[in-house]
XYZ file of C-alpha atoms in Angstrom:
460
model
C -22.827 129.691 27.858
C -21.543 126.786 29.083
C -25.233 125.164 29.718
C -25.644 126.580 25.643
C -23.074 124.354 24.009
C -24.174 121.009 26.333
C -27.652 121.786 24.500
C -26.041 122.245 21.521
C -24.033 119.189 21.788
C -27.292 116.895 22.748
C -29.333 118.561 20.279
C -26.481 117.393 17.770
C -25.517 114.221 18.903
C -29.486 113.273 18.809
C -30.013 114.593 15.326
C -26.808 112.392 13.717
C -27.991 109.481 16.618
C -28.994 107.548 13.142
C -25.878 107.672 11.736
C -24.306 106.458 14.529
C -26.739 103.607 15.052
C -26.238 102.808 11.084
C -22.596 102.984 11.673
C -22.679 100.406 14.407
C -24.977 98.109 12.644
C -22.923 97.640 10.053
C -19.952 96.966 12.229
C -21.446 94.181 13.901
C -20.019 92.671 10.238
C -16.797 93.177 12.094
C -17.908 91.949 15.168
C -18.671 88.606 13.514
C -15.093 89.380 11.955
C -13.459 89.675 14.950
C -15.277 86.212 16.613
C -13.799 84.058 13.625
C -9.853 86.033 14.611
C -10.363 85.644 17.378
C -11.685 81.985 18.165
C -8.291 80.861 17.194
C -6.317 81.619 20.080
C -8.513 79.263 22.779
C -9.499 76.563 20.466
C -6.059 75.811 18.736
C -4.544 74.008 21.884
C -7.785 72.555 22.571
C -7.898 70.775 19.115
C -4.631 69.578 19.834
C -5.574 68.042 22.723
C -8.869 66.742 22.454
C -9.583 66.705 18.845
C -5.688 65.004 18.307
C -5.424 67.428 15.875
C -1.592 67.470 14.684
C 0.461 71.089 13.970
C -0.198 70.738 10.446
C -4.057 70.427 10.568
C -4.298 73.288 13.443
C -2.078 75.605 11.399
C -4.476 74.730 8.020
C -7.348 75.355 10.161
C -6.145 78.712 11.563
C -4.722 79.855 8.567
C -8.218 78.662 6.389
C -9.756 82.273 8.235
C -7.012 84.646 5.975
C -7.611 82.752 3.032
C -11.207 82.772 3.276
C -11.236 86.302 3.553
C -9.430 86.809 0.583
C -11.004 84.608 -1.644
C -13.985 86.366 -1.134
C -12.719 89.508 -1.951
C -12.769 87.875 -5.942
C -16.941 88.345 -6.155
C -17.461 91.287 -4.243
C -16.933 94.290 -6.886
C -19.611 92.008 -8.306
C -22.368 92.352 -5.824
C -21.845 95.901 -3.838
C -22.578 97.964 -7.183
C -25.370 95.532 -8.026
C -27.348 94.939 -5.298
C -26.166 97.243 -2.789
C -24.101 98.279 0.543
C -26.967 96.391 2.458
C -27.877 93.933 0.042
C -24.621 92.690 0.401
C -24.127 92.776 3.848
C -27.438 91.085 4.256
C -27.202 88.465 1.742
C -23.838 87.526 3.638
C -25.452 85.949 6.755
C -26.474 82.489 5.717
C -22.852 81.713 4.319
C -21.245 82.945 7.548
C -24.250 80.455 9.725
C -23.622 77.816 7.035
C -19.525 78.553 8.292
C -20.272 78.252 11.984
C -22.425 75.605 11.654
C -19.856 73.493 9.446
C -17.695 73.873 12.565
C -19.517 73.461 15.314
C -20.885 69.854 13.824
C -17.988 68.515 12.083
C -14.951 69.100 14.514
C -13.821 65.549 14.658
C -13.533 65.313 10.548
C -10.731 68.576 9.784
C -11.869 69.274 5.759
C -15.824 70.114 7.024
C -14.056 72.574 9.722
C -11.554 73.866 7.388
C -14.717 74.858 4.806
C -16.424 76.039 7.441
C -12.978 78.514 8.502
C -12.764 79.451 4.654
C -16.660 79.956 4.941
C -17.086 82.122 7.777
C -12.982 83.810 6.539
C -14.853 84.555 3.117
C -17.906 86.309 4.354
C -15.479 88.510 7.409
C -13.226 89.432 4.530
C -15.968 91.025 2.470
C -17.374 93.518 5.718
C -14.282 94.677 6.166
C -14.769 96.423 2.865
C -18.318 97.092 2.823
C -18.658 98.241 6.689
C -16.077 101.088 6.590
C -17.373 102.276 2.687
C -20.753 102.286 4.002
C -20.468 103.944 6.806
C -18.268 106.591 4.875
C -21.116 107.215 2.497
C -23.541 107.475 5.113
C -22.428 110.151 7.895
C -21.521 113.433 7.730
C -17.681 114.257 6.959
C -17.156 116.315 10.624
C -17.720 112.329 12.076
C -16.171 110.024 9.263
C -13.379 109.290 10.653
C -14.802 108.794 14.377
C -17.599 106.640 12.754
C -14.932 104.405 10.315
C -13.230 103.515 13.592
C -16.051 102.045 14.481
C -15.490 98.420 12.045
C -12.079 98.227 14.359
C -13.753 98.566 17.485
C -16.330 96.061 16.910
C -14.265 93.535 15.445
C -11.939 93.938 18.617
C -14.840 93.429 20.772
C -15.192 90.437 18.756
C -12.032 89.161 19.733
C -12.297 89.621 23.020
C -15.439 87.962 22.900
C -14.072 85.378 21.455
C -11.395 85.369 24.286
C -13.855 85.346 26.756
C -15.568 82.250 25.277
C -12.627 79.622 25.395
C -13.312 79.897 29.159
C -15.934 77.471 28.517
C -13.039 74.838 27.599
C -14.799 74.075 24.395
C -14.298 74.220 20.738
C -18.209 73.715 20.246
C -19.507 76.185 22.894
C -17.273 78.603 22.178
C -17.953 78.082 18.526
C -21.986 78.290 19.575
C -21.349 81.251 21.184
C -19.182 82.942 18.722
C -21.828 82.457 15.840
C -24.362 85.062 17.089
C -22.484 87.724 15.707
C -24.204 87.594 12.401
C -28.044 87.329 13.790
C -27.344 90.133 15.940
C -26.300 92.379 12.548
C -29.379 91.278 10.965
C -31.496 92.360 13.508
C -30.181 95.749 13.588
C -29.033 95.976 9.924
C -32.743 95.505 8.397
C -33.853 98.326 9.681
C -31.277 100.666 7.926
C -31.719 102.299 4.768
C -29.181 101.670 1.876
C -26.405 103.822 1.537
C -27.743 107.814 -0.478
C -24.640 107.488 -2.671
C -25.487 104.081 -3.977
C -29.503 105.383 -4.695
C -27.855 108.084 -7.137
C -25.804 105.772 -8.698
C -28.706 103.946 -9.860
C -30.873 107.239 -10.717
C -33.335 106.408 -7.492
C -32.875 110.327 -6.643
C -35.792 110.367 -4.404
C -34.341 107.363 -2.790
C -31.115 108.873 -1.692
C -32.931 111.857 -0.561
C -35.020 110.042 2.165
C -32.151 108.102 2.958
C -30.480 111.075 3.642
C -33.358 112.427 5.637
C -33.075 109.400 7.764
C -29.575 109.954 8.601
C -29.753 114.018 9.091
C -33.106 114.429 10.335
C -35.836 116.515 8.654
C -34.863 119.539 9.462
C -31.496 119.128 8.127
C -30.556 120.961 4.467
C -29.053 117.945 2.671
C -29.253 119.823 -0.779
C -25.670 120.403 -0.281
C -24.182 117.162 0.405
C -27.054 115.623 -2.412
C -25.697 118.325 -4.880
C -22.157 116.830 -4.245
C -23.202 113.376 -4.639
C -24.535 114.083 -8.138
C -21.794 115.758 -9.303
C -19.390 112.854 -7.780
C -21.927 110.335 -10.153
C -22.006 112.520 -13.093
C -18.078 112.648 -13.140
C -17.458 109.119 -12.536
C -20.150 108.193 -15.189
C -17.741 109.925 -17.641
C -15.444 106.898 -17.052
C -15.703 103.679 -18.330
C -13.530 101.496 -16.162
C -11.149 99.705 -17.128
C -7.540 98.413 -16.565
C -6.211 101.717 -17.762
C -7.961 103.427 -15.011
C -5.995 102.391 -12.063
C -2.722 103.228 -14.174
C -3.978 107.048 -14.196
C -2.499 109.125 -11.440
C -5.290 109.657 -8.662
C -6.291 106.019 -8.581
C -2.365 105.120 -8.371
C -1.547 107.307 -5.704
C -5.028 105.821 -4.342
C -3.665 102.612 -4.660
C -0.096 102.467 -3.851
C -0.911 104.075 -0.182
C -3.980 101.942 0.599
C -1.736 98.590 -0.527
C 1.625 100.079 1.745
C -0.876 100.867 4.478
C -2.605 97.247 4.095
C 1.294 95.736 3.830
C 2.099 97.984 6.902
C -0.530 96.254 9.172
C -0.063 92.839 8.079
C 3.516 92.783 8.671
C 3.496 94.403 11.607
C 2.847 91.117 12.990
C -0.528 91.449 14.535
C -2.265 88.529 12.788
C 0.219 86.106 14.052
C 0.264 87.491 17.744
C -3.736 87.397 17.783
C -4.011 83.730 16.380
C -1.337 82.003 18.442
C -2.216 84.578 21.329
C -2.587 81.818 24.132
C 0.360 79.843 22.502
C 2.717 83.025 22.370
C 2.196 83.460 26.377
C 2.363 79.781 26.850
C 5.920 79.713 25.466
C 6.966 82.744 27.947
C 6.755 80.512 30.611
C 4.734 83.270 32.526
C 2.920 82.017 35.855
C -0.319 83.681 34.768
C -3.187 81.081 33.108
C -2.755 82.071 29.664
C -6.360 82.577 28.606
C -6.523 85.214 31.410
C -3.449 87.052 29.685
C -5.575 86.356 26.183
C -8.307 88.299 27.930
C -6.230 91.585 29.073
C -4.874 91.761 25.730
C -8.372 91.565 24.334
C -9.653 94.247 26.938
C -6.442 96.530 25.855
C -7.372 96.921 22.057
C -11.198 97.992 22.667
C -9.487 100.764 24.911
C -7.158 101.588 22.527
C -9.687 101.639 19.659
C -12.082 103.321 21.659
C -9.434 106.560 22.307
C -8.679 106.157 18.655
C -12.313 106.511 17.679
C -12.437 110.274 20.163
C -9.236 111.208 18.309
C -8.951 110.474 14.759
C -11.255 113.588 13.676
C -9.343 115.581 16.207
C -5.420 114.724 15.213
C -6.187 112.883 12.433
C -5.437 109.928 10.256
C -1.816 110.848 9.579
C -0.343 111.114 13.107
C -2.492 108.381 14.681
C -0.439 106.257 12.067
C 2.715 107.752 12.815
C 2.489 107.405 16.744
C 0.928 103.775 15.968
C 3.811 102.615 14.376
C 6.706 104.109 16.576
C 4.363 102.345 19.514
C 4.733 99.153 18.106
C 8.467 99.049 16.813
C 9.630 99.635 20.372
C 6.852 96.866 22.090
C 8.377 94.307 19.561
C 11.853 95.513 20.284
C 11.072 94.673 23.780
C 9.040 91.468 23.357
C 12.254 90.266 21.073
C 14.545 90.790 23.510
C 12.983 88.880 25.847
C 12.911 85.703 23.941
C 15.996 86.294 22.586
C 17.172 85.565 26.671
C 14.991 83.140 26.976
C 16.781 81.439 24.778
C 20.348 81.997 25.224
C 20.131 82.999 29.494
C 16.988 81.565 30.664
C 17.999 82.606 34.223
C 17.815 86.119 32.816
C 13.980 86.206 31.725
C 12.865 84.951 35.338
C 13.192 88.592 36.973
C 11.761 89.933 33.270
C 8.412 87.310 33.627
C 6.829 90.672 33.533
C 7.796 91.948 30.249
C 5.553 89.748 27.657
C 2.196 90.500 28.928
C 3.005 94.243 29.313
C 4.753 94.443 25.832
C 2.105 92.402 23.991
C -0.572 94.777 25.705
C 0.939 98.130 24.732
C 1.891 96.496 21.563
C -1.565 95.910 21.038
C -2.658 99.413 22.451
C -0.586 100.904 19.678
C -2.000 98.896 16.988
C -5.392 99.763 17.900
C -4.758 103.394 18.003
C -3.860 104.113 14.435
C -2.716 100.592 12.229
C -5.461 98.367 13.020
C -8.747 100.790 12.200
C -7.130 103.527 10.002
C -6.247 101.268 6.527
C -9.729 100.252 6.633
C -11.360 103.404 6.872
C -8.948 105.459 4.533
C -10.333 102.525 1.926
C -13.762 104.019 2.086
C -12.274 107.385 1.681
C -9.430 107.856 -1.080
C -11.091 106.309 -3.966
C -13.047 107.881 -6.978
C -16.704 106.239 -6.982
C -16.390 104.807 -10.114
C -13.216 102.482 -9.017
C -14.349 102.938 -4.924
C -15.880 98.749 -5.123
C -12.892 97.518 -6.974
C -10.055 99.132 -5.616
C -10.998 98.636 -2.193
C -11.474 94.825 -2.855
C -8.208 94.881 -4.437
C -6.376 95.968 -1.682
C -8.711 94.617 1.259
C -7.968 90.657 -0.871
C -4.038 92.228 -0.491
C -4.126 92.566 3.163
C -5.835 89.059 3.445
C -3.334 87.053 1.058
C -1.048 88.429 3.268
C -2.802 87.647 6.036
C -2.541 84.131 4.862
C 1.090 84.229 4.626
C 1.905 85.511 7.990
C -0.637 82.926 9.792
C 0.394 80.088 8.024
C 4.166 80.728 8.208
C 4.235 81.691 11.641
C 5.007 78.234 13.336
C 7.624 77.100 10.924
C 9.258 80.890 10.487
C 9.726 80.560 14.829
C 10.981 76.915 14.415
C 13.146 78.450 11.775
C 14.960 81.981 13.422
C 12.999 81.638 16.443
C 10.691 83.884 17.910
C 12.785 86.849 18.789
C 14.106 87.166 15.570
C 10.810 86.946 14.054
C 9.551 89.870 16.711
C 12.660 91.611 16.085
C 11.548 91.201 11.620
C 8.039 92.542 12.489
C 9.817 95.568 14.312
C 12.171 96.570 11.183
C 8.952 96.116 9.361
C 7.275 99.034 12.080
C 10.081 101.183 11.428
C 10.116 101.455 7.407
C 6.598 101.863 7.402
C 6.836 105.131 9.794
C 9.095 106.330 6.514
C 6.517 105.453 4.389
C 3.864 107.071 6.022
C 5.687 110.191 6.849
C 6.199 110.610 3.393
C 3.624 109.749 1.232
C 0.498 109.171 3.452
C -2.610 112.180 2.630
C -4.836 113.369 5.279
C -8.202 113.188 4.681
C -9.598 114.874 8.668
C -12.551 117.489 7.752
C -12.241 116.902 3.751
C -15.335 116.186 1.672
C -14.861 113.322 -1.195
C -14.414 115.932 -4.019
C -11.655 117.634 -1.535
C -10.306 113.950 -1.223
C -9.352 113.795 -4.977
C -8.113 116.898 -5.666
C -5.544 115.791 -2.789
C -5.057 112.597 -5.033
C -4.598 114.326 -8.135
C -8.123 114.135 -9.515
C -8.079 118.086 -11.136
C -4.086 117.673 -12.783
């Protein structure tokens, strides 16, 4: 029996193989992501102390990333129902060389690197909308959720990459290094079909159908699943969008939790922590080189995404969230504390050295598990078809403004309260959005798009 279900399960895993090798492609957008978060962290102090760069002009630099990212937001409803899930992602690639490039050549004059931040910021922003509703629309719903993990688990193995890089000591190798993320997606990427749901859009019916064939194998019966996606088209194309449709109730509901979810992970602190990584356990006053700490944290969240990505079709979006967010309230609790004696009985912290690294690890851990990869893939999940491209913009160029906001207020806001007040902000922050999700957050584990709706409100 036993020998039975291991053939089963290889038989299985080889037939939706495709899927998963789609899936990843398309992540290597967050990959790329994840370099430009991630770069940051080693190459802030070294443009401070090579480059002379000042705290205003590293702040503007690490901050340009966020904004990027949501600025490009603005023209992507534009291209993804136009040209296509992989059109898009593929027409992406020279702006985010053109980015790298701006940076790698230009360090010692701060406007070229600051376009080239917003550049390679602009083009991240946009996968991290198109990855997850791609890979949503291309795999089967028994391995959505597993598979929509996958953007977070390549764009923290982008970080950590990144990580790894600043132990060359320099801005330009590690920016050299960092900028293969986007020839590595095109190599893999062009050999993917476009998305089945975005063929019926357009009336290319025998399109979608080898599409699908490619990612369920020819034995497969995708009648089913090509029945639903025509129905899904037919009933969207009885809606003409406009600013009156996201005021109806399922797109509200839609809406209000992917924007709380979005506000939830922002505000939980996490862009800060990442960007001013090496900075954060400089200040601790930790003996432990501070790029090596960088690098444990970095090695923590692809862990901690990969046990998210085994368990999200298993326990589901709703509880990953939950235990997420209870995870982090109490690391930041912790991490607050400690500063909050370092500043007030420095003798204190010196038997508590320990305590940053560990807290900023399992804080990190916790993220990964449930806030970091779950907004994005409940964005390629909860929304009708017909609003799916604009909605999810909306509230992907949400989570970057405030993105922004955190990044570029983090300095002053520590010079301000100081930093364990600020920890102790992002914790209160943890603990109201645990209400919020226990409360108003839908499951979508096992459910098929239609299902999805109804859940919304789509049949009232």
């Amino acid at each position: 029996m036993a020998e039975a279900d291991h053939e089963d399960f290889k038989n299985l895993f080889k037939r939706r193989f495709p899927q998963y090798v789609a899936a990843t492609a398309a992540c290597m957008g967050g990959f790329s992501l994840g370099c430009g978060i991630g770069w940051s962290a080693p190459c802030v102090e070294l443009l401070k102390s090579v480059y002379g760069y000042d705290i205003f002009s590293t702040n503007v630099v690490a901050s340009a990333y966020p904004l990027g990212a949501a600025e490009g937001l603005f023209v992507l409803p534009f291209l993804i129902d136009r040209i296509g899930r992989k059109g898009t992602m593929l027409s992406l690639v020279p702006a985010f060389m053109l980015g790298w490039l701006c940076i790698i050549f230009a360090l010692t004059t701060v406007p070229l690197v600051v376009t080239g931040r917003l550049l390679t910021g602009a083009c991240g922003g946009m996968f991290c909308v198109i990855a997850p509703m791609y890979t949503a629309e291309i795999c089967e719903k028994e391995i959505r959720g597993r598979l929509g993990v996958f953007f977070q688990l390549l764009l923290v193995i982008g970080i950590l990459y990144a990580f790894c890089c600043g132990f060359t000591a320099s801005v330009v190798w590690t920016s050299v290094l960092c900028s293969i993320g986007p020839l590595a997606f095109t190599a893999i990427m062009i050999f993917m079909p476009e998305s089945p749901l975005y063929y019926m859009a357009k009336n290319q019916e025998e399109d979608a159908r080898k599409s699908m064939r490619f990612f369920r194998g020819p034995d497969y019966d995708i009648e089913p699943e090509i029945a639903a996606f025509k129905a899904q088209i037919e009933e969207s194309s009885q809606h003409v969008v406009t600013f009156r449709s996201f005021l109806e109730k399922p797109a509200l509901k839609a809406l209000a939790l992917a924007f709380g979810l979005m506000f939830a992970q922002q505000f939980s602190g996490i862009n800060a922590i990442v960007f001013y990584a090496e900075t954060i356990f400089m200040e601790t006053g930790v003996d432990i080189n501070p790029l090596v700490q960088m690098v444990i944290f970095g090695l923590v969240q692809v862990i901690s995404c990969t046990a998210a990505a085994a368990l999200i079709d298993q326990l589901g979006r709703r509880v990953l969230m939950i235990m997420s967010l209870i995870g982090m309230c109490v690391c930041l609790v912790a991490l607050g504390s400690f500063f909050y004696l370092k500043e007030h009985n420095s003798e204190m912290t010196a038997a508590l050295n320990w305590l940053p690294l560990t807290s900023s690890c399992l804080y990190i851990l916790a993220f990964c598990f449930g806030v970091g990869p779950i907004p994005w893939a409940y964005l390629g999940e909860i929304f009708a078809p017909h609003l799916k491209g604009k909605a999810s913009s909306g509230a992907a160029l949400f989570n970057w403004l405030l993105a922004f906001v955190v990044t570029v207020s983090f300095s002053s806001l520590i010079d301000a309260i100081g930093t364990g007040s600020l920890m102790f902000f992002f914790a209160i922050i943890c603990a109201l959005s645990t209400v919020f999700v226990v409360f108003c957050m839908v499951e979508t584990k096992g459910k098929t798009f239609a299902e999805i709706q109804k859940e919304f409100g789509a049949s009232d």
